[in-house]
Coordinates of C-alpha atoms in Angstrom, one line a residue:
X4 CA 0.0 0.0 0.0
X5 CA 1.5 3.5 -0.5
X6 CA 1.8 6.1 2.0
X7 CA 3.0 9.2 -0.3
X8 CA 2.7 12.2 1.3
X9 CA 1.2 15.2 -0.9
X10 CA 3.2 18.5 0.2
X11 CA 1.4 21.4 0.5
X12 CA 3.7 24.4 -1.7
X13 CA 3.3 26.4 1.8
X14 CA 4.3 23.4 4.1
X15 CA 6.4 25.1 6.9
X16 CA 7.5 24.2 10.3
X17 CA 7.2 25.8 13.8
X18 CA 9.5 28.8 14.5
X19 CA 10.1 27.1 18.2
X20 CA 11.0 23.8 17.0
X21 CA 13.4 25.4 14.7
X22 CA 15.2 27.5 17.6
X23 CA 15.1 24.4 19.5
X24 CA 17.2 22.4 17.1
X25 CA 19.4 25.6 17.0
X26 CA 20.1 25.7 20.4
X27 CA 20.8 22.0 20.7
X28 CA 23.6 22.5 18.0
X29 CA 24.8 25.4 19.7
X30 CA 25.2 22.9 22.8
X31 CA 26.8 20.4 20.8
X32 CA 30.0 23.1 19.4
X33 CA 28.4 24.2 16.3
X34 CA 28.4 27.8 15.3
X35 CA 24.8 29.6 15.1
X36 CA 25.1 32.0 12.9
X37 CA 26.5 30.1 10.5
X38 CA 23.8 27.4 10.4
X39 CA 21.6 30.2 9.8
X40 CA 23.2 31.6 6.8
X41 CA 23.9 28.1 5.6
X42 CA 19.9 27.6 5.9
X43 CA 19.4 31.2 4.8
X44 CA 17.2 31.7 7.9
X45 CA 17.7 35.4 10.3
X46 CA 16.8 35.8 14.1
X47 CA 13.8 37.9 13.0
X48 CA 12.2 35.1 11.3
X49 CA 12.9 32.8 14.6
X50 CA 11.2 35.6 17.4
X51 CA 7.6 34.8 17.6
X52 CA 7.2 31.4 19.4
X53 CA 4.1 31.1 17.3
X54 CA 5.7 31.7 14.2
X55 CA 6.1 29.5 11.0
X56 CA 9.4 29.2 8.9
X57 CA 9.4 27.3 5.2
X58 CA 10.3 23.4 5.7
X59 CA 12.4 23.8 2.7
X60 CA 15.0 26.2 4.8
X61 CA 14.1 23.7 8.0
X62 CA 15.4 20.5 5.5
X63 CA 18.5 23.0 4.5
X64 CA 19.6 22.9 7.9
X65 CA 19.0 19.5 9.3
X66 CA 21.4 18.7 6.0
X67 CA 24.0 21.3 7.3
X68 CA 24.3 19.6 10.7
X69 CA 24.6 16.2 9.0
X70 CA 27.6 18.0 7.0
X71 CA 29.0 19.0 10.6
X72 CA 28.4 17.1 13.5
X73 CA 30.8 14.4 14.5
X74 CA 29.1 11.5 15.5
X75 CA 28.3 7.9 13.7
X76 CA 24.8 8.9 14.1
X77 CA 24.3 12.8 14.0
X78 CA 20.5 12.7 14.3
X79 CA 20.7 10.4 17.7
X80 CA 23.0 12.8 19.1
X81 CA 20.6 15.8 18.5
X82 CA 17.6 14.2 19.6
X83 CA 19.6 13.5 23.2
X84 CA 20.3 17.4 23.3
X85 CA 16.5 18.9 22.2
X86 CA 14.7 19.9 25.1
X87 CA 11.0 20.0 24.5
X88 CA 10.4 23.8 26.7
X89 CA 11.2 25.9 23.3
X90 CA 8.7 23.7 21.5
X91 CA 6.2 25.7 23.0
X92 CA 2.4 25.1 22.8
X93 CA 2.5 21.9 21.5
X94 CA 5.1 20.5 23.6
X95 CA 3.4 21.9 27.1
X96 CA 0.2 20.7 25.8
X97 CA 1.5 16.8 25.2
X98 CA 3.4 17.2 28.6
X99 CA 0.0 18.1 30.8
X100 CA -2.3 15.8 29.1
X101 CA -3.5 13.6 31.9
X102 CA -2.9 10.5 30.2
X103 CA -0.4 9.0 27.4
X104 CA -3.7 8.4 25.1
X105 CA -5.0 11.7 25.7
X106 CA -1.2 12.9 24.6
X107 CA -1.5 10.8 21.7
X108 CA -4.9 12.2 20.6
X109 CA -3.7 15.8 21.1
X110 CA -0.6 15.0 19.0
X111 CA -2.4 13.6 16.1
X112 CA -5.1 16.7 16.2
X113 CA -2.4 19.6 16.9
X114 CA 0.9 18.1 14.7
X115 CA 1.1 20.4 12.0
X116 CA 2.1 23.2 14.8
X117 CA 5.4 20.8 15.2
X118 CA 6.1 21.0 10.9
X119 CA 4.5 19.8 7.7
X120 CA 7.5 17.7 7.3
X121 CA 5.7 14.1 7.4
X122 CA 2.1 12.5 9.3
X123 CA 2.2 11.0 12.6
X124 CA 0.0 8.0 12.6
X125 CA -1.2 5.8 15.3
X126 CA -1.7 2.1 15.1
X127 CA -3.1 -0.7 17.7
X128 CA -1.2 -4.0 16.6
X129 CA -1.9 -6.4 19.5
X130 CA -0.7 -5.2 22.7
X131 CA 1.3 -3.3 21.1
X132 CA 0.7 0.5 20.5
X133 CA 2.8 1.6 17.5
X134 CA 3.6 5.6 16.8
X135 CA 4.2 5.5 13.2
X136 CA 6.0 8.5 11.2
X137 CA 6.0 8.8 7.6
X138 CA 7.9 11.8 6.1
X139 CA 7.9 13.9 3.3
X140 CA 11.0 13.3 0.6
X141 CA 11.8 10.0 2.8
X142 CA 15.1 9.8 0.2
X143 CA 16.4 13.5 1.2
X144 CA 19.6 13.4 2.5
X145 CA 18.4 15.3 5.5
X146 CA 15.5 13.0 6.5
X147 CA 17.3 10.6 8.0
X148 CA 19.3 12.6 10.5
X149 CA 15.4 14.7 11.0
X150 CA 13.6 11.7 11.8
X151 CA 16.4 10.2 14.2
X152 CA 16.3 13.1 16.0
X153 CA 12.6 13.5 16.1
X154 CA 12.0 9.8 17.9
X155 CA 15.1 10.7 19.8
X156 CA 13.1 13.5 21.3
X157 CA 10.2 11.4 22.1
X158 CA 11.7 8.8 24.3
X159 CA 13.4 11.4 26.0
X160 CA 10.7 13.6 26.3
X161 CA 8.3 10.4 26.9
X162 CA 10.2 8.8 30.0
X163 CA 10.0 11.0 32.7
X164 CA 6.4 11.8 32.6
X165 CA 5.3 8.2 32.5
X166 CA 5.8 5.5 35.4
X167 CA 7.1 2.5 33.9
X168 CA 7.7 3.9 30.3
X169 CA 9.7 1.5 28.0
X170 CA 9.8 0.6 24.5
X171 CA 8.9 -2.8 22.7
X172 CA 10.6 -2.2 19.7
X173 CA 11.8 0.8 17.2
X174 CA 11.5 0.3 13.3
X175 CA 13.6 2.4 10.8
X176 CA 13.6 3.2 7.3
X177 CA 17.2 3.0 6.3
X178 CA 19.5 -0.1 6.4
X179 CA 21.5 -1.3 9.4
X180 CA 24.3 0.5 10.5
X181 CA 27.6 -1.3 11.7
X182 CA 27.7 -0.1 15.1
X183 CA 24.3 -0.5 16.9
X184 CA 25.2 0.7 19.8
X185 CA 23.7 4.4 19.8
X186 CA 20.5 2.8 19.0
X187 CA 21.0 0.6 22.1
X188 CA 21.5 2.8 24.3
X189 CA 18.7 5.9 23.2
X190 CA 15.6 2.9 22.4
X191 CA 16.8 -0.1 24.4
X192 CA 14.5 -2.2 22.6
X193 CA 14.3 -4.6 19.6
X194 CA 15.8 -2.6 16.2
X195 CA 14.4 -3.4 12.7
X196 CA 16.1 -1.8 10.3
X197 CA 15.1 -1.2 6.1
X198 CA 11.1 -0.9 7.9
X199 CA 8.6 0.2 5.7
X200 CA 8.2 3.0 8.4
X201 CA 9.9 4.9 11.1
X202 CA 8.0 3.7 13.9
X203 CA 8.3 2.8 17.8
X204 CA 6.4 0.3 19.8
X205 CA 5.0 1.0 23.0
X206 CA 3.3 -1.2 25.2
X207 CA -0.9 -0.8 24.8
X208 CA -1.2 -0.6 28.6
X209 CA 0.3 2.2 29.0
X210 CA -1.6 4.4 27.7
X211 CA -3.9 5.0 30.2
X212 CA -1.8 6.0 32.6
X213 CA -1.5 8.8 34.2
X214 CA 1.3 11.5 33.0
X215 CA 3.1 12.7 36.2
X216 CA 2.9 16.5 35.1
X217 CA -1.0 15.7 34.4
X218 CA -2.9 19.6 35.0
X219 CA -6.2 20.0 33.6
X220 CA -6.6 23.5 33.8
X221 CA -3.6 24.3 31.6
X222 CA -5.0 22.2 29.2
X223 CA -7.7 24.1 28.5
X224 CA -6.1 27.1 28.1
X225 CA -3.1 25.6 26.0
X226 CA -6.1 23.6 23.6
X227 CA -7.6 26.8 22.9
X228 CA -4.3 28.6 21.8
X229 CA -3.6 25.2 19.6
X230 CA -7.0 25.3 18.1
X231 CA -6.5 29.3 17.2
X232 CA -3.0 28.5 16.1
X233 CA -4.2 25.4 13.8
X234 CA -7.1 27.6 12.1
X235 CA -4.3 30.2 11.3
X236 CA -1.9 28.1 9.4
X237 CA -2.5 28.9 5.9
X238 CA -3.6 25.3 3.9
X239 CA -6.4 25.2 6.3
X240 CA -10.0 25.5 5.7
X241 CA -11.9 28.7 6.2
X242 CA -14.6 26.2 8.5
X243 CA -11.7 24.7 10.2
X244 CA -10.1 28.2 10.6
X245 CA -13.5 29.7 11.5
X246 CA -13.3 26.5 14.3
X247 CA -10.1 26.9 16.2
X248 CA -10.9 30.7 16.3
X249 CA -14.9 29.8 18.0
X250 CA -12.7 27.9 20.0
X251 CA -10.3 31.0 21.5
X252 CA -13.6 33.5 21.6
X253 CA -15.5 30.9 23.5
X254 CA -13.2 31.5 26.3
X255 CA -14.4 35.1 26.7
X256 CA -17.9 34.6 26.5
X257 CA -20.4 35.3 23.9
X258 CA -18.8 34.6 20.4
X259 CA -18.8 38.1 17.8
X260 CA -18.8 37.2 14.4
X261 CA -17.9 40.5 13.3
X262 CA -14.6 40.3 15.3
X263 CA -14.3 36.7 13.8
X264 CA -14.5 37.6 10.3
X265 CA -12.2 40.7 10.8
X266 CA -9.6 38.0 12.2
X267 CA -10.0 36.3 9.3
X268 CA -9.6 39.5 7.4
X269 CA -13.0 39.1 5.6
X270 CA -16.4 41.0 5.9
X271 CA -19.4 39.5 7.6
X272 CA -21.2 39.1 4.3
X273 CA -17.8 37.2 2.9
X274 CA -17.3 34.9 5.7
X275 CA -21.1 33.6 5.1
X276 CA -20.9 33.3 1.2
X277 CA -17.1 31.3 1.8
X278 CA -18.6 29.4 4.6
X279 CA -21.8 28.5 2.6
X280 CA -19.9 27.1 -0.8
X281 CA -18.4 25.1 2.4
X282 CA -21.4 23.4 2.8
X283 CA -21.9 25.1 6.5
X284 CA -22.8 28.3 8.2
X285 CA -21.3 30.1 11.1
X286 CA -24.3 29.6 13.4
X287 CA -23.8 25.9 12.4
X288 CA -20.3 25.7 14.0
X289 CA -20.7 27.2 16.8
X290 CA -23.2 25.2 17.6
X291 CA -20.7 22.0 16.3
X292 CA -17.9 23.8 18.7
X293 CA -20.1 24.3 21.7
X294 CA -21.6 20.9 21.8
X295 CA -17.8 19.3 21.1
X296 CA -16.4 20.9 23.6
X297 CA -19.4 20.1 26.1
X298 CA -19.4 16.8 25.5
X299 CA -15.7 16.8 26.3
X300 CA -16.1 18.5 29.5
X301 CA -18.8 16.4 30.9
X302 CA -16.7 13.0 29.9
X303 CA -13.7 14.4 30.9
X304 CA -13.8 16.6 34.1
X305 CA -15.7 17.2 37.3
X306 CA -16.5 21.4 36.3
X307 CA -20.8 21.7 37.5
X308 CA -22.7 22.0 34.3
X309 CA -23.6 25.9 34.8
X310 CA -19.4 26.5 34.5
X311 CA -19.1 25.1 31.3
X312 CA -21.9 27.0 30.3
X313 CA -20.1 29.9 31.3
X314 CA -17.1 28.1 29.8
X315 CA -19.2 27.7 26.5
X316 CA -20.0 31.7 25.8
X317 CA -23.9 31.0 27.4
X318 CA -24.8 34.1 29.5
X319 CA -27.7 31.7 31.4
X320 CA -26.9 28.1 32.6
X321 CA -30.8 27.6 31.3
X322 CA -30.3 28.1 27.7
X323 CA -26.7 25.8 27.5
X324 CA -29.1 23.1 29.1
X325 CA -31.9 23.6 27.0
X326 CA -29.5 23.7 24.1
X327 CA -28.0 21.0 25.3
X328 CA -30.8 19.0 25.4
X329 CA -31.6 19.7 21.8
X330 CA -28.3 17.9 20.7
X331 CA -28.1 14.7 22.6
X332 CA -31.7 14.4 24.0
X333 CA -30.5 13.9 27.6
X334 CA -29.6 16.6 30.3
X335 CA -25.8 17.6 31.0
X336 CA -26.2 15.5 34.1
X337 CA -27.5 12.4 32.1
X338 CA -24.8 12.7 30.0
X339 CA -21.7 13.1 32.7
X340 CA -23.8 9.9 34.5
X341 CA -23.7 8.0 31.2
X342 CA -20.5 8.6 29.5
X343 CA -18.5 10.6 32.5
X344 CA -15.7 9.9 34.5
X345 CA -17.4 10.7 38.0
X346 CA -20.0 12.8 39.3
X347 CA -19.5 17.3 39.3
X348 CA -18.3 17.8 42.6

């Protein structure tokens, strides 16, 4: 079966990931300025946590490190020195999820904040839970020191935060190397080598339990900056766009479209006529947004029904339950005692 990747011409990568990998080489002896030149990147472009830089100039400087770093396997090396703080949103988001799955999830919804360099995919195979990585240009001379460096990053980043973390196996695109040993000692695990994927195998268990840096409230706060962040990236959908921005208002009360559309740098009238040759309307997603994001807290978390409607924009607890009770046919309380994980406190 193939797995080609389509690459958007505006695929781009996440200004904080790129500084990260800077200042790992930095750590490691290798000259930042002239990384940047050789990548034709400049601190401005690198300022704004939030910000995007092209993949192309990403790709130029994961080959310039390959060019310079000492080391039998360079991208090991620089996956043992990223640290996942500079990553910003996305990494504090993965780090306070309250469980490995609910990390997962959040990883598959919010990657393209990370890069547009390749899809993360998720398979269960057994009892075996296999995080599968399939990049764009997997024959650029770059990709294999960018993907080493990327699973690197996750089994560091993985361990600490999970009680009895370890790996069942690690899969790689490329042939075996002659010395194993910095494989050993970063995956500790079974290696296949010339895989059809990059892949590592965790055990299924795991992921339902807890993260140690587990906090709720953060994630809420951090979801809503992904979601605003993800409707802004450029190959998006004006509905998914219109989405992640619902998302962000929500948090303030009352959405306003006319604030909405002049986000989006259209008029009112635009917004409806884009949104309608969408198939949808904006009263239509809000609607899809408020009842998403209900649902979620009544499965998820012990908040009393009238603060997620106050959560949810909903100036009277009355109408959230009334509207409520148009969606699913039950009351918010039905639905916490039916699909929640314990009663509102």
């Amino acid at each position: 079966m193939s797995h080609a990747i389509h690459e958007s011409p505006q695929a781009s990568v996440s200004a904080s990931l790129t500084q990260a990998i800077l200042h790992a080489a930095s750590r490691l002896g290798l000259d930042r300025q002239t990384l940047l030149t050789a990548c034709g990147l400049h601190e401005g472009q690198l300022a704004d946590p939030d910000a995007r830089v092209p993949f192309s100039a990403q790709e130029a400087l994961w080959r310039e490190l390959d060019a310079r770093l000492q080391h039998p396997e360079p991208g090991l090396l620089l996956g043992r020195s990223l640290t996942p703080g500079p990553f910003s949103v996305l990494s504090y988001l993965l780090q306070s999820s309250a469980t490995l799955g609910e990390a997962l999830t959040a990883a598959l919804r919010y990657q393209r904040l990370g890069g547009e360099g390749g899809e993360l995919h998720i398979e269960e195979r057994g009892e075996s839970l296999l995080l599968l990585y399939r990049p764009l240009h997997p024959q650029h001379p770059a990709t294999r020191i960018r993907v080493l460096a990327m699973m690197t990053c996750w089994v560091q980043m993985t361990m600490p935060l999970l009680d009895g973390f370890h790996l069942l196996g690690a899969q790689f695109r490329h042939a075996a190397p002659t010395d194993l040993a910095p494989y050993r000692e970063v995956f500790a695990c079974p290696l296949q080598f010339a895989a059809a994927d990059y892949a590592i195998a965790l055990p299924r268990a795991l992921r339902d339990v807890p993260l140690v840096q587990a906090n709720p409230p953060l994630q809420q706060l951090l979801r809503q900056h992904a979601e605003a962040l993800l409707a802004r990236l450029p190959s998006a959908s004006l509905s998914a766009r219109v989405i992640g921005l619902l998302g962000e208002q929500l948090a303030h009360g009352e959405p306003d479209r006319g604030e909405l559309a002049r986000a989006l740098l259209l008029s009112e009238r635009t917004l409806q006529r884009r949104l309608a040759e969408e198939g949808c309307s904006y009263q239509q997603l809000l609607a899809d947004t408020r009842r998403q994001l209900a649902e979620q807290h009544l499965r998820e978390g012990r908040l009393p029904a009238a603060e997620i409607a106050l959560l949810l924009g909903y100036s009277e607890p009355s109408v959230f339950f009334r509207a409520f009770r148009q969606w699913t046919g039950l009351t918010p309380g039905e639905y916490r005692a039916r699909h929640g994980s314990g009663p509102a406190t």
